[in-house]
Amino acid sequence: QQQVRQSPQSLTVWEGETAILNCSYEDSTFDYFPWYHQFPGESPALLIAIRPVSNKKEDGRFTIFFNKREKKFSLHIADSQPGDSATYFCAAANTGNYKYVFGAGTRLKVIA
Amino acid sequence: EAAVTQSPRNKVTVTGGNVTLSCRQTNSHNYMYWYRQDTGHGLRLIHYSYGAGNLQIGDVPDGYKATRTTQEDFFLLLELASPSQTSLYFCASSDVPNAETLYFGSGTRLTVL
């Protein structure tokens, strides 16, 4: 069963637009929510992460919005650039056992 | 930057074959993980470990064994490989609870004919 659901499967935006990637989870014990990105032929790498004590985390053009009540979180990429084209994975972990569970990924394409 | 080294980079075997994938990290991280990556499924956790001699079951463990022989080394064993195990395998390590970043190796592409 997919413990972390991610949508859309693929997303195409124009350069300068905001890309929005969504995730939801079921397990209430999850308390750490990172996003990883993976460029073609490379390994996943941490992009940004949030803990439920906050409902928003910003790092430059990347922002996580977190809704604990609805068990949803999203990644907003502002002013999208062609270099942002990659696969993005949301994840969730329980910091009691550090078991990281990933979503199925969103393949983002930014068109110039 | 943490270094996680996987070997081999590519492996081809036949159905029923015996395969061992290796992972070494030299950053004294406690936790190590094995994931498989398949289109449409993302990264799925096979096994993980929080130290030498420890093994925790992941979400897709069937057909896989793992062993953490030292702090540095984590092995994934496929004793009777099947075509359904054809995949890209990633090892990762993390210095939790000090830092929660997963550092991934370069991956091993396994093909089971």
mmCIF file of C-alpha atoms in Angstrom:
data_model
loop_
_atom_site.group_PDB
_atom_site.id
_atom_site.type_symbol
_atom_site.label_atom_id
_atom_site.label_comp_id
_atom_site.label_asym_id
_atom_site.label_seq_id
_atom_site.Cartn_x
_atom_site.Cartn_y
_atom_site.Cartn_z
ATOM 1 C CA GLN A 1 0.000 0.000 0.000
ATOM 2 C CA GLN A 2 1.213 3.486 -0.781
ATOM 3 C CA GLN A 3 1.728 5.221 2.537
ATOM 4 C CA VAL A 4 2.561 8.503 0.847
ATOM 5 C CA ARG A 5 0.515 9.512 -2.190
ATOM 6 C CA GLN A 6 1.917 11.999 -4.654
ATOM 7 C CA SER A 7 0.310 13.884 -7.524
ATOM 8 C CA PRO A 8 0.438 14.683 -10.345
ATOM 9 C CA GLN A 9 2.524 11.947 -11.901
ATOM 10 C CA SER A 10 3.853 14.459 -14.418
ATOM 11 C CA LEU A 11 3.647 18.225 -14.725
ATOM 12 C CA THR A 12 4.649 20.649 -17.454
ATOM 13 C CA VAL A 13 4.888 24.387 -16.778
ATOM 14 C CA TRP A 14 6.258 27.380 -18.641
ATOM 15 C CA GLU A 15 9.367 29.155 -17.471
ATOM 16 C CA GLY A 16 8.432 31.724 -14.822
ATOM 17 C CA GLU A 17 5.280 29.920 -13.653
ATOM 18 C CA THR A 18 4.785 28.354 -10.241
ATOM 19 C CA ALA A 19 4.830 24.571 -10.202
ATOM 20 C CA ILE A 20 2.756 22.903 -7.479
ATOM 21 C CA LEU A 21 3.406 19.323 -6.419
ATOM 22 C CA ASN A 22 1.150 17.589 -3.914
ATOM 23 C CA CYS A 23 1.454 14.821 -1.357
ATOM 24 C CA SER A 24 -0.753 13.230 1.281
ATOM 25 C CA TYR A 25 -0.175 10.635 3.987
ATOM 26 C CA GLU A 26 -2.134 8.433 6.360
ATOM 27 C CA ASP A 27 0.167 7.626 9.259
ATOM 28 C CA SER A 28 -0.232 10.202 12.043
ATOM 29 C CA THR A 29 3.100 9.205 13.564
ATOM 30 C CA PHE A 30 5.021 10.750 10.651
ATOM 31 C CA ASP A 31 6.763 13.878 11.927
ATOM 32 C CA TYR A 32 9.308 14.798 9.276
ATOM 33 C CA PHE A 33 8.508 15.590 5.630
ATOM 34 C CA PRO A 34 11.347 16.096 3.144
ATOM 35 C CA TRP A 35 11.316 16.647 -0.594
ATOM 36 C CA TYR A 36 14.030 15.147 -2.767
ATOM 37 C CA HIS A 37 14.794 15.877 -6.387
ATOM 38 C CA GLN A 38 16.457 13.618 -8.913
ATOM 39 C CA PHE A 39 17.962 14.762 -12.207
ATOM 40 C CA PRO A 40 18.213 12.243 -15.072
ATOM 41 C CA GLY A 41 20.997 9.743 -14.470
ATOM 42 C CA GLU A 42 21.667 11.017 -10.972
ATOM 43 C CA SER A 43 20.785 10.012 -7.427
ATOM 44 C CA PRO A 44 18.043 11.643 -5.354
ATOM 45 C CA ALA A 45 19.194 14.595 -3.259
ATOM 46 C CA LEU A 46 17.516 16.529 -0.463
ATOM 47 C CA LEU A 47 15.865 19.756 -1.585
ATOM 48 C CA ILE A 48 13.915 21.025 1.438
ATOM 49 C CA ALA A 49 12.150 19.588 4.490
ATOM 50 C CA ILE A 50 9.578 20.541 7.125
ATOM 51 C CA ARG A 51 8.433 19.414 10.558
ATOM 52 C CA PRO A 52 4.755 19.699 11.601
ATOM 53 C CA VAL A 53 5.517 22.429 14.155
ATOM 54 C CA SER A 54 5.472 24.749 11.133
ATOM 55 C CA ASN A 55 2.950 25.045 8.310
ATOM 56 C CA LYS A 56 5.371 26.692 5.902
ATOM 57 C CA LYS A 57 9.036 26.383 5.067
ATOM 58 C CA GLU A 58 10.821 28.526 2.491
ATOM 59 C CA ASP A 59 14.197 28.192 0.835
ATOM 60 C CA GLY A 60 14.657 30.589 -2.039
ATOM 61 C CA ARG A 61 12.165 29.721 -4.784
ATOM 62 C CA PHE A 62 11.083 26.527 -3.014
ATOM 63 C CA THR A 63 8.295 26.516 -0.414
ATOM 64 C CA ILE A 64 6.629 23.670 1.459
ATOM 65 C CA PHE A 65 3.068 24.206 2.660
ATOM 66 C CA PHE A 66 1.930 21.765 5.359
ATOM 67 C CA ASN A 67 -1.615 21.012 6.530
ATOM 68 C CA LYS A 68 -1.496 18.700 9.533
ATOM 69 C CA ARG A 69 -5.275 18.429 9.911
ATOM 70 C CA GLU A 70 -5.740 17.222 6.348
ATOM 71 C CA LYS A 71 -2.449 15.276 6.294
ATOM 72 C CA LYS A 72 -1.320 17.030 3.151
ATOM 73 C CA PHE A 73 1.784 18.908 2.128
ATOM 74 C CA SER A 74 2.869 20.513 -1.105
ATOM 75 C CA LEU A 75 5.961 21.885 -2.776
ATOM 76 C CA HIS A 76 5.677 25.178 -4.642
ATOM 77 C CA ILE A 77 8.444 26.089 -7.043
ATOM 78 C CA ALA A 78 8.186 29.787 -7.867
ATOM 79 C CA ASP A 79 9.578 31.303 -11.067
ATOM 80 C CA SER A 80 10.248 27.841 -12.483
ATOM 81 C CA GLN A 81 13.379 27.488 -14.586
ATOM 82 C CA PRO A 82 14.291 24.878 -17.217
ATOM 83 C CA GLY A 83 17.041 23.742 -14.846
ATOM 84 C CA ASP A 84 14.326 22.712 -12.368
ATOM 85 C CA SER A 85 13.248 19.939 -14.741
ATOM 86 C CA ALA A 86 13.646 16.761 -12.709
ATOM 87 C CA THR A 87 11.682 14.146 -10.800
ATOM 88 C CA TYR A 88 10.556 15.292 -7.364
ATOM 89 C CA PHE A 89 9.809 12.870 -4.530
ATOM 90 C CA CYS A 90 8.004 13.714 -1.349
ATOM 91 C CA ALA A 91 8.719 11.561 1.680
ATOM 92 C CA ALA A 92 7.639 11.074 5.262
ATOM 93 C CA ALA A 93 9.403 9.662 8.284
ATOM 94 C CA ASN A 94 8.757 8.841 11.890
ATOM 95 C CA THR A 95 11.764 10.170 13.788
ATOM 96 C CA GLY A 96 11.293 7.388 16.296
ATOM 97 C CA ASN A 97 12.469 4.731 13.852
ATOM 98 C CA TYR A 98 13.755 6.871 10.919
ATOM 99 C CA LYS A 99 11.932 4.748 8.382
ATOM 100 C CA TYR A 100 11.653 7.021 5.334
ATOM 101 C CA VAL A 101 8.728 6.356 2.993
ATOM 102 C CA PHE A 102 8.666 7.984 -0.429
ATOM 103 C CA GLY A 103 5.904 8.930 -2.808
ATOM 104 C CA ALA A 104 5.859 7.701 -6.392
ATOM 105 C CA GLY A 105 7.358 10.915 -7.757
ATOM 106 C CA THR A 106 6.337 13.819 -10.000
ATOM 107 C CA ARG A 107 8.209 14.322 -13.240
ATOM 108 C CA LEU A 108 8.444 18.082 -13.748
ATOM 109 C CA LYS A 109 9.261 19.650 -17.101
ATOM 110 C CA VAL A 110 9.803 23.388 -17.380
ATOM 111 C CA ILE A 111 9.555 24.760 -20.903
ATOM 112 C CA ALA A 112 11.469 27.889 -21.864
ATOM 113 C CA GLU B 1 29.297 15.792 1.450
ATOM 114 C CA ALA B 2 28.729 12.235 2.608
ATOM 115 C CA ALA B 3 30.168 9.509 0.414
ATOM 116 C CA VAL B 4 28.145 6.379 -0.304
ATOM 117 C CA THR B 5 29.667 3.906 -2.731
ATOM 118 C CA GLN B 6 27.717 1.119 -4.385
ATOM 119 C CA SER B 7 29.008 -1.801 -6.389
ATOM 120 C CA PRO B 8 28.603 -3.068 -8.982
ATOM 121 C CA ARG B 9 27.148 -0.242 -11.104
ATOM 122 C CA ASN B 10 25.470 -2.745 -13.404
ATOM 123 C CA LYS B 11 24.671 -6.417 -13.001
ATOM 124 C CA VAL B 12 22.989 -8.946 -15.262
ATOM 125 C CA THR B 13 21.974 -12.338 -13.944
ATOM 126 C CA VAL B 14 19.575 -15.119 -14.849
ATOM 127 C CA THR B 15 16.422 -16.261 -13.103
ATOM 128 C CA GLY B 16 17.380 -18.267 -10.033
ATOM 129 C CA GLY B 17 20.787 -16.666 -9.825
ATOM 130 C CA ASN B 18 22.498 -15.459 -6.667
ATOM 131 C CA VAL B 19 23.320 -11.740 -6.462
ATOM 132 C CA THR B 20 24.943 -9.562 -3.827
ATOM 133 C CA LEU B 21 24.818 -5.777 -4.004
ATOM 134 C CA SER B 22 27.315 -3.879 -1.886
ATOM 135 C CA CYS B 23 27.188 -0.495 -0.215
ATOM 136 C CA ARG B 24 29.847 1.283 1.800
ATOM 137 C CA GLN B 25 29.700 4.635 3.552
ATOM 138 C CA THR B 26 32.706 6.212 5.185
ATOM 139 C CA ASN B 27 30.987 8.907 7.204
ATOM 140 C CA SER B 28 30.235 6.911 10.358
ATOM 141 C CA HIS B 29 26.511 7.244 9.763
ATOM 142 C CA ASN B 30 24.333 5.049 11.930
ATOM 143 C CA TYR B 31 21.488 4.386 9.531
ATOM 144 C CA MET B 32 21.742 2.702 6.152
ATOM 145 C CA TYR B 33 18.954 1.891 3.714
ATOM 146 C CA TRP B 34 18.258 -0.145 0.589
ATOM 147 C CA TYR B 35 15.643 1.161 -1.854
ATOM 148 C CA ARG B 36 14.515 0.016 -5.258
ATOM 149 C CA GLN B 37 13.346 2.546 -7.842
ATOM 150 C CA ASP B 38 10.778 1.600 -10.452
ATOM 151 C CA THR B 39 8.753 3.812 -12.762
ATOM 152 C CA GLY B 40 5.354 4.496 -11.254
ATOM 153 C CA HIS B 41 6.393 3.344 -7.803
ATOM 154 C CA GLY B 42 9.084 5.792 -6.836
ATOM 155 C CA LEU B 43 11.524 4.670 -4.174
ATOM 156 C CA ARG B 44 10.417 1.668 -2.149
ATOM 157 C CA LEU B 45 12.190 0.648 1.045
ATOM 158 C CA ILE B 46 13.490 -2.921 1.095
ATOM 159 C CA HIS B 47 15.509 -3.087 4.338
ATOM 160 C CA TYR B 48 17.309 -0.703 6.636
ATOM 161 C CA SER B 49 19.668 -0.823 9.596
ATOM 162 C CA TYR B 50 20.663 1.398 12.498
ATOM 163 C CA GLY B 51 24.001 -0.221 13.169
ATOM 164 C CA ALA B 52 26.282 -3.188 12.707
ATOM 165 C CA GLY B 53 24.376 -6.430 13.162
ATOM 166 C CA ASN B 54 20.978 -4.722 13.091
ATOM 167 C CA LEU B 55 18.344 -5.239 10.403
ATOM 168 C CA GLN B 56 14.912 -3.665 10.052
ATOM 169 C CA ILE B 57 12.288 -4.830 7.584
ATOM 170 C CA GLY B 58 11.121 -2.348 4.995
ATOM 171 C CA ASP B 59 7.980 -2.220 2.878
ATOM 172 C CA VAL B 60 8.956 -4.613 0.056
ATOM 173 C CA PRO B 61 11.244 -7.195 1.707
ATOM 174 C CA ASP B 62 10.069 -10.368 -0.055
ATOM 175 C CA GLY B 63 12.870 -12.075 -1.953
ATOM 176 C CA TYR B 64 15.589 -9.967 -0.342
ATOM 177 C CA LYS B 65 17.949 -10.487 2.548
ATOM 178 C CA ALA B 66 20.290 -7.872 3.934
ATOM 179 C CA THR B 67 23.223 -7.853 6.276
ATOM 180 C CA ARG B 68 25.050 -4.991 8.018
ATOM 181 C CA THR B 69 28.454 -6.414 8.733
ATOM 182 C CA THR B 70 30.114 -3.226 9.985
ATOM 183 C CA GLN B 71 29.207 0.414 10.562
ATOM 184 C CA GLU B 72 30.368 1.059 6.996
ATOM 185 C CA ASP B 73 29.050 -1.914 5.010
ATOM 186 C CA PHE B 74 25.493 -2.927 4.122
ATOM 187 C CA PHE B 75 24.788 -5.753 1.682
ATOM 188 C CA LEU B 76 21.626 -6.719 -0.191
ATOM 189 C CA LEU B 77 21.280 -10.383 -1.138
ATOM 190 C CA LEU B 78 19.032 -11.904 -3.762
ATOM 191 C CA GLU B 79 19.390 -15.661 -3.383
ATOM 192 C CA LEU B 80 16.948 -16.732 -6.095
ATOM 193 C CA ALA B 81 16.673 -13.766 -8.401
ATOM 194 C CA SER B 82 13.467 -13.296 -10.393
ATOM 195 C CA PRO B 83 12.659 -10.997 -13.352
ATOM 196 C CA SER B 84 10.401 -8.939 -11.034
ATOM 197 C CA GLN B 85 13.556 -7.877 -9.202
ATOM 198 C CA THR B 86 14.905 -6.125 -12.266
ATOM 199 C CA SER B 87 15.256 -2.580 -10.997
ATOM 200 C CA LEU B 88 17.536 0.303 -10.058
ATOM 201 C CA TYR B 89 18.756 -0.182 -6.491
ATOM 202 C CA PHE B 90 19.878 2.691 -4.293
ATOM 203 C CA CYS B 91 21.695 2.541 -1.006
ATOM 204 C CA ALA B 92 21.502 5.518 1.329
ATOM 205 C CA SER B 93 22.922 6.521 4.681
ATOM 206 C CA SER B 94 21.990 9.081 7.293
ATOM 207 C CA ASP B 95 23.473 10.543 10.447
ATOM 208 C CA VAL B 96 20.184 10.554 12.317
ATOM 209 C CA PRO B 97 19.307 11.825 14.818
ATOM 210 C CA ASN B 98 22.053 14.438 14.397
ATOM 211 C CA ALA B 99 21.008 15.249 10.834
ATOM 212 C CA GLU B 100 18.155 13.811 8.853
ATOM 213 C CA THR B 101 19.425 14.028 5.295
ATOM 214 C CA LEU B 102 19.568 10.789 3.313
ATOM 215 C CA TYR B 103 22.718 10.544 1.208
ATOM 216 C CA PHE B 104 22.271 8.224 -1.758
ATOM 217 C CA GLY B 105 24.828 6.192 -3.635
ATOM 218 C CA SER B 106 25.020 6.192 -7.432
ATOM 219 C CA GLY B 107 22.796 3.144 -7.768
ATOM 220 C CA THR B 108 23.101 -0.392 -9.125
ATOM 221 C CA ARG B 109 21.097 -1.343 -12.166
ATOM 222 C CA LEU B 110 20.150 -5.008 -11.905
ATOM 223 C CA THR B 111 18.694 -6.993 -14.792
ATOM 224 C CA VAL B 112 17.335 -10.482 -14.201
ATOM 225 C CA LEU B 113 16.800 -12.386 -17.440
#
